[in-house]
Amino acid sequence: PDALIKYDAGQPVLYLLVSDHVGSIRLAIRASDGAIVQRIDYDAFGRLQLDTNPDFQPFGFAGGLHDRFTGLIRFGARDQDPNTGRWTAKDPIRWAGGQANLYAYVDGDPVNAVDPSGLEEIPSDVAGLIGERHGIAEAMGNLTEATASALPEVDPLEAAAAAPVVAGLLRKARSFRRNVENIERYASLVEARTAARVFCGIGDDAIDYVATMGPNMGRVVGRSSPDGLRGWRLDWDLEKGYHVNWWDQSGGRKRVDHLYGANLVEGKGWDDFMELLNHFPRL
């Protein structure tokens, strides 16, 4: 989840939830004034290191549901014990899962993988993307959209004050030139995709973007506004390599009025690109 509404004296109060790259909620921010009401820290396997406001919200490590009585974290079909870094039950498909240890959580690599269903690990970069469609906690890029949707009278830049990362991206976007491919570089797919979301300006009504040409024709490769004027998509070519294309054609009908760019993912290649796309369906 990106936001949470709680009631105080009968009045709804909106809180924004900031998560890290594996979906762990790290901050809860009151949208009205930007005050941090909860800060949470975990070790690599989800053992709680800091919680400034226990029981404020139920979401725990990697987006799972935390049981404060047992200390376990529920991920779909199984519970994970952060103290041991293991599942409390065997893999339901036993040895068919390909792991030597049926109790191993994400094959011992919680930094680069997650298992939100308790049945299949996926790369953490993939989780960030699938989260847009299936409710896994996302990166900071949603904060501005969540605030603006719940409080439409708030200017987007003011809403972004609760999320400095997004505010910085919005400032950068103001310097982009129209009718020129604006190139940026990022260390991870999550960062590149989060920036693309902010640059193109899609909202909570975004829909799947399906490739209409090339080898991935018919496959979901990104997200766009319902009218298609704004959006982002995963791409790869010989010149730029693995990158996230984004566009904003809301400025006018002519190309000279359009904003667009490519966020390059450093250190990633064709194999990484195809591995990610294999997690998304063809329609």
Coordinates of N, CA and C in Angstrom, one line a residue, residues 23-192:
G23 N 10.0 -3.7 -0.5 CA 8.6 -3.5 -0.1 C 8.4 -3.3 1.4
S24 N 9.4 -3.2 2.2 CA 9.3 -3.0 3.6 C 8.9 -1.5 3.9
I25 N 7.8 -1.3 4.6 CA 7.5 0.0 5.0 C 8.5 0.6 6.0
R26 N 9.1 1.7 5.6 CA 10.1 2.3 6.4 C 9.7 3.6 7.1
L27 N 8.7 4.3 6.5 CA 8.3 5.6 7.1 C 6.7 5.7 6.9
A28 N 6.1 6.2 7.9 CA 4.7 6.6 7.8 C 4.6 8.1 8.0
I29 N 4.1 8.9 7.1 CA 4.1 10.3 7.1 C 2.7 10.9 7.0
R30 N 2.4 11.8 8.0 CA 1.1 12.4 8.0 C 1.0 13.4 6.8
A31 N 0.1 13.2 5.9 CA 0.1 14.0 4.7 C -0.2 15.5 4.9
S32 N -1.0 15.8 5.9 CA -1.4 17.2 6.2 C -0.2 18.1 6.5
D33 N 0.8 17.6 7.2 CA 1.9 18.5 7.6 C 3.3 17.9 7.3
G34 N 3.4 16.6 6.8 CA 4.7 16.0 6.5 C 5.4 15.4 7.7
A35 N 4.7 15.4 8.9 CA 5.3 14.8 10.1 C 5.5 13.3 10.0
I36 N 6.7 12.8 10.4 CA 6.9 11.4 10.4 C 6.4 10.8 11.7
V37 N 5.4 9.9 11.5 CA 4.7 9.4 12.7 C 5.2 8.0 13.0
Q38 N 6.0 7.4 12.1 CA 6.5 6.0 12.4 C 7.8 5.9 11.5
R39 N 8.8 5.4 12.1 CA 10.1 5.0 11.4 C 10.4 3.6 11.8
I40 N 10.7 2.7 10.8 CA 11.0 1.3 11.0 C 12.3 0.9 10.4
D41 N 13.1 0.2 11.0 CA 14.3 -0.4 10.5 C 14.4 -1.9 10.7
Y42 N 14.9 -2.6 9.7 CA 15.0 -4.0 9.7 C 16.4 -4.5 9.4
D43 N 16.8 -5.7 9.8 CA 18.0 -6.2 9.2 C 17.7 -6.9 7.9
A44 N 18.6 -7.6 7.3 CA 18.4 -8.1 5.9 C 17.3 -9.1 5.9
F45 N 17.1 -9.9 6.9 CA 16.0 -11.0 6.9 C 14.7 -10.5 7.6
G46 N 14.6 -9.2 8.0 CA 13.4 -8.7 8.5 C 13.3 -8.6 10.0
R47 N 14.4 -8.9 10.7 CA 14.4 -8.7 12.2 C 14.3 -7.2 12.5
L48 N 13.3 -6.9 13.4 CA 13.1 -5.5 13.7 C 14.2 -4.9 14.5
Q49 N 14.7 -3.8 14.0 CA 15.8 -3.0 14.7 C 15.3 -1.8 15.3
L50 N 14.2 -1.2 14.8 CA 13.7 0.1 15.3 C 12.2 0.2 14.9
D51 N 11.4 0.6 15.8 CA 10.0 0.9 15.4 C 9.5 2.0 16.4
T52 N 9.4 3.2 15.9 CA 9.1 4.3 16.8 C 7.6 4.4 17.2
N53 N 6.7 3.6 16.5 CA 5.3 3.6 16.8 C 4.7 2.3 16.6
P54 N 5.0 1.3 17.4 CA 4.5 -0.1 17.2 C 3.0 -0.1 17.1
D55 N 2.5 -1.0 16.2 CA 1.1 -1.2 16.0 C 0.4 -0.1 15.3
F56 N 1.1 0.9 14.8 CA 0.5 2.0 14.0 C -0.1 1.5 12.7
Q57 N 0.5 0.5 12.1 CA 0.0 -0.1 10.8 C 0.5 -1.5 10.8
P58 N -0.2 -2.4 10.1 CA 0.1 -3.8 10.2 C 1.2 -4.4 9.2
F59 N 1.7 -3.6 8.3 CA 2.6 -4.1 7.3 C 4.0 -4.1 7.8
G60 N 4.7 -5.2 7.5 CA 6.0 -5.4 8.0 C 7.0 -5.6 6.9
F61 N 8.1 -6.4 7.2 CA 9.2 -6.6 6.3 C 8.7 -7.1 5.0
A62 N 9.2 -6.5 3.9 CA 8.9 -6.9 2.5 C 7.4 -6.9 2.2
G63 N 6.7 -6.1 2.9 CA 5.3 -6.0 2.6 C 4.4 -7.0 3.3
G64 N 5.0 -8.0 4.0 CA 4.2 -9.0 4.7 C 3.4 -8.4 5.9
L65 N 2.6 -9.3 6.5 CA 1.8 -8.9 7.6 C 2.5 -9.3 8.9
H66 N 2.8 -8.4 9.8 CA 3.5 -8.7 11.0 C 2.6 -9.1 12.1
D67 N 2.9 -10.2 12.7 CA 2.1 -10.7 13.9 C 2.9 -10.3 15.2
R68 N 2.5 -9.3 15.9 CA 3.3 -8.8 17.0 C 3.3 -9.8 18.2
F69 N 2.4 -10.7 18.2 CA 2.4 -11.7 19.3 C 3.4 -12.8 19.1
T70 N 3.6 -13.3 17.8 CA 4.5 -14.4 17.5 C 5.8 -13.8 16.9
G71 N 5.8 -12.6 16.4 CA 7.0 -12.1 15.7 C 7.1 -12.6 14.3
L72 N 6.2 -13.4 13.9 CA 6.3 -14.0 12.5 C 5.7 -13.0 11.5
I73 N 6.1 -13.2 10.2 CA 5.6 -12.4 9.1 C 4.9 -13.3 8.1
R74 N 3.7 -12.9 7.9 CA 2.8 -13.7 6.9 C 3.0 -13.3 5.5
F75 N 3.4 -14.2 4.6 CA 3.5 -14.0 3.2 C 2.7 -15.0 2.5
G76 N 1.4 -14.7 2.3 CA 0.5 -15.6 1.5 C 0.4 -17.0 2.2
A77 N 1.1 -18.0 1.6 CA 0.9 -19.4 2.0 C 1.7 -19.7 3.2
R78 N 2.8 -18.9 3.6 CA 3.7 -19.3 4.7 C 4.0 -18.2 5.6
D79 N 4.5 -18.5 6.8 CA 5.1 -17.5 7.7 C 6.6 -17.6 7.7
Q80 N 7.2 -16.4 7.8 CA 8.7 -16.3 7.8 C 9.1 -15.9 9.2
D81 N 10.1 -16.5 9.7 CA 10.6 -16.1 11.1 C 11.9 -15.3 10.9
P82 N 11.8 -14.0 11.1 CA 12.9 -13.1 10.9 C 14.1 -13.4 11.8
N83 N 13.9 -14.0 12.9 CA 15.0 -14.3 13.8 C 15.9 -15.4 13.3
T84 N 15.3 -16.3 12.5 CA 16.1 -17.4 11.9 C 16.3 -17.2 10.4
G85 N 15.6 -16.2 9.8 CA 15.7 -16.0 8.4 C 15.1 -17.2 7.5
R86 N 14.2 -17.9 8.1 CA 13.7 -19.1 7.4 C 12.1 -19.1 7.5
W87 N 11.5 -19.9 6.6 CA 10.1 -20.2 6.7 C 9.9 -21.1 7.8
T88 N 8.7 -21.1 8.4 CA 8.3 -22.0 9.5 C 7.7 -23.3 8.9
A89 N 7.4 -23.3 7.6 CA 6.9 -24.5 7.0 C 7.7 -24.8 5.7
K90 N 7.6 -26.1 5.3 CA 8.3 -26.5 4.1 C 7.7 -25.8 2.8
D91 N 8.5 -25.8 1.8 CA 8.0 -25.4 0.5 C 6.9 -26.3 0.1
P92 N 5.6 -25.8 -0.2 CA 4.5 -26.7 -0.5 C 4.8 -27.7 -1.7
I93 N 5.6 -27.2 -2.6 CA 5.9 -28.1 -3.8 C 7.1 -29.0 -3.6
R94 N 7.7 -28.9 -2.3 CA 8.8 -29.8 -2.0 C 10.0 -29.5 -2.9
W95 N 10.6 -30.6 -3.4 CA 11.9 -30.4 -4.1 C 11.7 -29.9 -5.5
A96 N 10.4 -29.8 -6.0 CA 10.2 -29.3 -7.3 C 10.5 -27.8 -7.5
G97 N 10.7 -27.1 -6.3 CA 11.0 -25.7 -6.3 C 12.5 -25.5 -6.7
G98 N 13.3 -26.5 -6.7 CA 14.7 -26.4 -7.0 C 15.6 -26.0 -5.9
Q99 N 15.1 -25.9 -4.7 CA 16.0 -25.5 -3.6 C 16.5 -26.7 -2.8
A100 N 17.7 -26.6 -2.3 CA 18.2 -27.7 -1.5 C 17.6 -27.7 -0.1
N101 N 17.2 -26.5 0.4 CA 16.6 -26.3 1.7 C 15.2 -25.9 1.6
L102 N 14.3 -26.7 2.0 CA 12.8 -26.4 1.8 C 12.3 -25.3 2.7
Y103 N 13.1 -24.9 3.7 CA 12.7 -23.8 4.6 C 13.4 -22.5 4.3
A104 N 14.3 -22.5 3.3 CA 15.1 -21.3 3.0 C 14.2 -20.2 2.5
Y105 N 14.4 -19.0 3.0 CA 13.6 -17.8 2.5 C 14.4 -17.2 1.4
V106 N 13.8 -17.1 0.2 CA 14.4 -16.6 -1.0 C 15.9 -17.0 -1.2
D107 N 16.1 -18.3 -0.9 CA 17.4 -18.9 -1.2 C 18.5 -18.2 -0.5
G108 N 18.2 -17.6 0.7 CA 19.2 -16.9 1.4 C 19.7 -15.5 0.9
D109 N 18.9 -14.9 0.0 CA 19.3 -13.6 -0.6 C 18.2 -12.6 -0.5
P110 N 17.9 -12.1 0.8 CA 16.7 -11.2 1.0 C 16.9 -9.8 0.5
V111 N 18.2 -9.5 0.1 CA 18.4 -8.2 -0.5 C 18.0 -8.0 -1.9
N112 N 18.1 -9.1 -2.7 CA 17.8 -9.1 -4.1 C 16.6 -9.8 -4.5
A113 N 15.9 -10.4 -3.6 CA 14.7 -11.2 -3.9 C 13.6 -11.1 -2.8
V114 N 12.4 -11.3 -3.2 CA 11.3 -11.3 -2.3 C 10.4 -12.5 -2.6
D115 N 9.4 -12.9 -1.7 CA 8.5 -13.9 -2.0 C 7.2 -13.6 -1.3
P116 N 6.4 -12.7 -2.0 CA 5.2 -12.2 -1.4 C 4.1 -13.2 -1.2
S117 N 4.1 -14.3 -2.0 CA 3.1 -15.3 -2.0 C 3.5 -16.5 -1.1
G118 N 4.8 -16.6 -0.7 CA 5.2 -17.8 0.1 C 5.4 -19.0 -0.8
L119 N 5.3 -18.8 -2.1 CA 5.4 -19.9 -3.0 C 6.4 -19.8 -4.1
E120 N 6.9 -18.6 -4.4 CA 7.8 -18.4 -5.4 C 8.6 -17.1 -5.2
E121 N 9.9 -17.2 -5.2 CA 10.7 -15.9 -5.1 C 10.8 -15.2 -6.4
I122 N 10.9 -13.9 -6.4 CA 11.1 -13.1 -7.5 C 12.1 -12.0 -7.2
P123 N 12.8 -11.5 -8.2 CA 13.8 -10.5 -8.0 C 13.1 -9.2 -7.4
S124 N 13.8 -8.5 -6.5 CA 13.2 -7.4 -5.8 C 12.8 -6.3 -6.8
D125 N 13.6 -6.1 -7.9 CA 13.3 -5.2 -8.9 C 11.9 -5.5 -9.6
V126 N 11.7 -6.8 -9.8 CA 10.4 -7.2 -10.4 C 9.3 -6.9 -9.4
A127 N 9.5 -7.1 -8.1 CA 8.5 -6.8 -7.1 C 8.0 -5.4 -7.2
G128 N 9.0 -4.5 -7.4 CA 8.7 -3.1 -7.4 C 7.7 -2.8 -8.6
L129 N 7.9 -3.5 -9.7 CA 7.0 -3.3 -10.9 C 5.7 -4.0 -10.7
I130 N 5.7 -5.2 -10.3 CA 4.4 -6.0 -10.1 C 3.6 -5.3 -9.0
G131 N 4.2 -4.6 -8.1 CA 3.5 -3.9 -7.0 C 2.5 -2.9 -7.5
E132 N 2.8 -2.3 -8.7 CA 1.9 -1.4 -9.2 C 0.5 -2.0 -9.6
R133 N 0.6 -3.3 -9.9 CA -0.6 -4.0 -10.4 C -1.2 -4.9 -9.3
H134 N -0.5 -5.2 -8.3 CA -0.9 -6.2 -7.3 C -0.8 -5.8 -5.8
G135 N -0.6 -4.5 -5.6 CA -0.6 -4.0 -4.2 C 0.6 -4.2 -3.4
I136 N 1.7 -4.7 -3.9 CA 2.9 -4.8 -3.1 C 3.4 -3.4 -2.9
A137 N 3.9 -3.1 -1.7 CA 4.4 -1.7 -1.4 C 5.4 -1.3 -2.5
E138 N 5.3 0.0 -2.9 CA 6.2 0.5 -4.0 C 7.2 1.5 -3.4
A139 N 8.0 1.9 -4.3 CA 9.0 2.9 -3.9 C 8.4 4.3 -3.8
M140 N 9.2 5.3 -3.5 CA 8.7 6.6 -3.1 C 7.9 7.3 -4.2
G141 N 8.0 6.9 -5.4 CA 7.3 7.6 -6.5 C 5.8 7.8 -6.4
N142 N 5.2 6.9 -5.6 CA 3.7 7.0 -5.4 C 3.3 8.1 -4.4
L143 N 4.2 8.6 -3.6 CA 3.8 9.5 -2.6 C 3.1 10.8 -3.1
T144 N 3.7 11.4 -4.1 CA 3.1 12.6 -4.6 C 1.7 12.3 -5.2
E145 N 1.6 11.2 -5.9 CA 0.3 10.9 -6.5 C -0.8 10.6 -5.5
A146 N -0.4 9.8 -4.4 CA -1.3 9.5 -3.4 C -1.8 10.7 -2.6
T147 N -0.9 11.7 -2.4 CA -1.3 12.9 -1.7 C -2.2 13.7 -2.6
A148 N -1.8 13.9 -3.8 CA -2.6 14.7 -4.7 C -3.9 14.2 -4.9
S149 N -4.1 12.9 -5.0 CA -5.4 12.2 -5.2 C -6.3 12.4 -4.0
A150 N -5.7 12.3 -2.8 CA -6.5 12.4 -1.6 C -6.8 13.8 -1.2
L151 N -5.9 14.7 -1.5 CA -6.0 16.1 -1.2 C -5.8 16.9 -2.5
P152 N -6.8 17.0 -3.4 CA -6.6 17.5 -4.7 C -6.3 19.0 -4.7
E153 N -6.6 19.7 -3.6 CA -6.3 21.1 -3.5 C -4.9 21.4 -3.3
V154 N -4.1 20.4 -2.9 CA -2.7 20.6 -2.6 C -1.9 20.6 -3.9
D155 N -1.0 21.6 -4.1 CA -0.2 21.7 -5.3 C 0.8 20.5 -5.3
P156 N 1.1 19.9 -6.5 CA 1.9 18.7 -6.5 C 3.3 19.0 -5.8
L157 N 3.9 20.1 -6.0 CA 5.2 20.4 -5.4 C 5.1 20.4 -3.9
E158 N 4.0 21.0 -3.4 CA 3.8 21.0 -1.9 C 3.5 19.6 -1.4
A159 N 2.8 18.8 -2.2 CA 2.5 17.4 -1.7 C 3.8 16.7 -1.7
A160 N 4.7 17.0 -2.6 CA 6.0 16.2 -2.7 C 6.9 16.6 -1.5
A161 N 6.6 17.6 -0.8 CA 7.5 18.0 0.3 C 7.6 16.9 1.3
A162 N 6.6 16.0 1.4 CA 6.7 14.8 2.3 C 7.7 13.8 1.8
A163 N 8.1 13.9 0.6 CA 9.0 12.9 0.0 C 10.1 13.6 -0.8
P164 N 11.2 13.9 -0.1 CA 12.3 14.7 -0.8 C 12.8 14.1 -2.1
V165 N 12.8 12.8 -2.2 CA 13.3 12.2 -3.4 C 12.4 12.6 -4.6
V166 N 11.1 12.5 -4.4 CA 10.2 12.9 -5.4 C 10.3 14.4 -5.7
A167 N 10.4 15.2 -4.7 CA 10.5 16.6 -4.9 C 11.8 16.9 -5.8
G168 N 12.9 16.2 -5.6 CA 14.1 16.4 -6.4 C 13.8 16.0 -7.8
L169 N 13.1 14.9 -8.0 CA 12.8 14.5 -9.4 C 11.9 15.5 -10.1
L170 N 10.9 16.1 -9.4 CA 10.1 17.1 -10.0 C 10.9 18.3 -10.4
R171 N 11.8 18.7 -9.5 CA 12.7 19.9 -9.9 C 13.5 19.6 -11.1
K172 N 14.0 18.3 -11.2 CA 14.8 18.0 -12.4 C 13.9 18.0 -13.7
A173 N 12.7 17.5 -13.5 CA 11.8 17.4 -14.7 C 11.5 18.8 -15.3
R174 N 11.5 19.9 -14.4 CA 11.3 21.2 -14.9 C 12.3 21.7 -15.8
S175 N 13.5 21.1 -15.8 CA 14.6 21.5 -16.6 C 14.7 20.8 -18.0
F176 N 13.8 19.8 -18.2 CA 13.8 19.0 -19.4 C 13.4 19.8 -20.6
R177 N 13.9 19.5 -21.8 CA 13.6 20.2 -23.0 C 12.6 19.4 -23.8
R178 N 11.7 20.1 -24.5 CA 10.7 19.5 -25.3 C 11.3 19.1 -26.7
N179 N 10.8 18.0 -27.3 CA 11.2 17.6 -28.6 C 12.6 17.1 -28.6
V180 N 13.2 16.8 -27.4 CA 14.6 16.3 -27.3 C 14.5 15.1 -26.3
E181 N 15.2 14.0 -26.7 CA 15.3 12.9 -25.7 C 16.1 13.2 -24.5
N182 N 15.5 13.3 -23.4 CA 16.2 13.7 -22.1 C 16.7 12.4 -21.5
I183 N 18.1 12.3 -21.4 CA 18.7 11.1 -20.9 C 19.2 11.2 -19.5
E184 N 18.8 10.3 -18.6 CA 19.3 10.2 -17.2 C 19.8 8.8 -17.0
R185 N 20.6 8.7 -15.9 CA 21.2 7.4 -15.6 C 20.9 7.1 -14.1
Y186 N 20.6 5.8 -13.9 CA 20.3 5.4 -12.5 C 20.9 4.0 -12.2
A187 N 21.2 3.8 -10.9 CA 21.9 2.6 -10.5 C 21.0 1.4 -10.4
S188 N 19.7 1.5 -10.4 CA 18.8 0.3 -10.4 C 17.5 0.6 -11.2
L189 N 16.8 -0.5 -11.5 CA 15.6 -0.4 -12.2 C 14.5 0.3 -11.4
V190 N 14.5 0.1 -10.1 CA 13.5 0.8 -9.2 C 13.7 2.3 -9.3
E191 N 14.9 2.8 -9.2 CA 15.2 4.2 -9.3 C 14.8 4.7 -10.7
A192 N 15.2 4.0 -11.7 CA 14.8 4.5 -13.1 C 13.3 4.5 -13.3

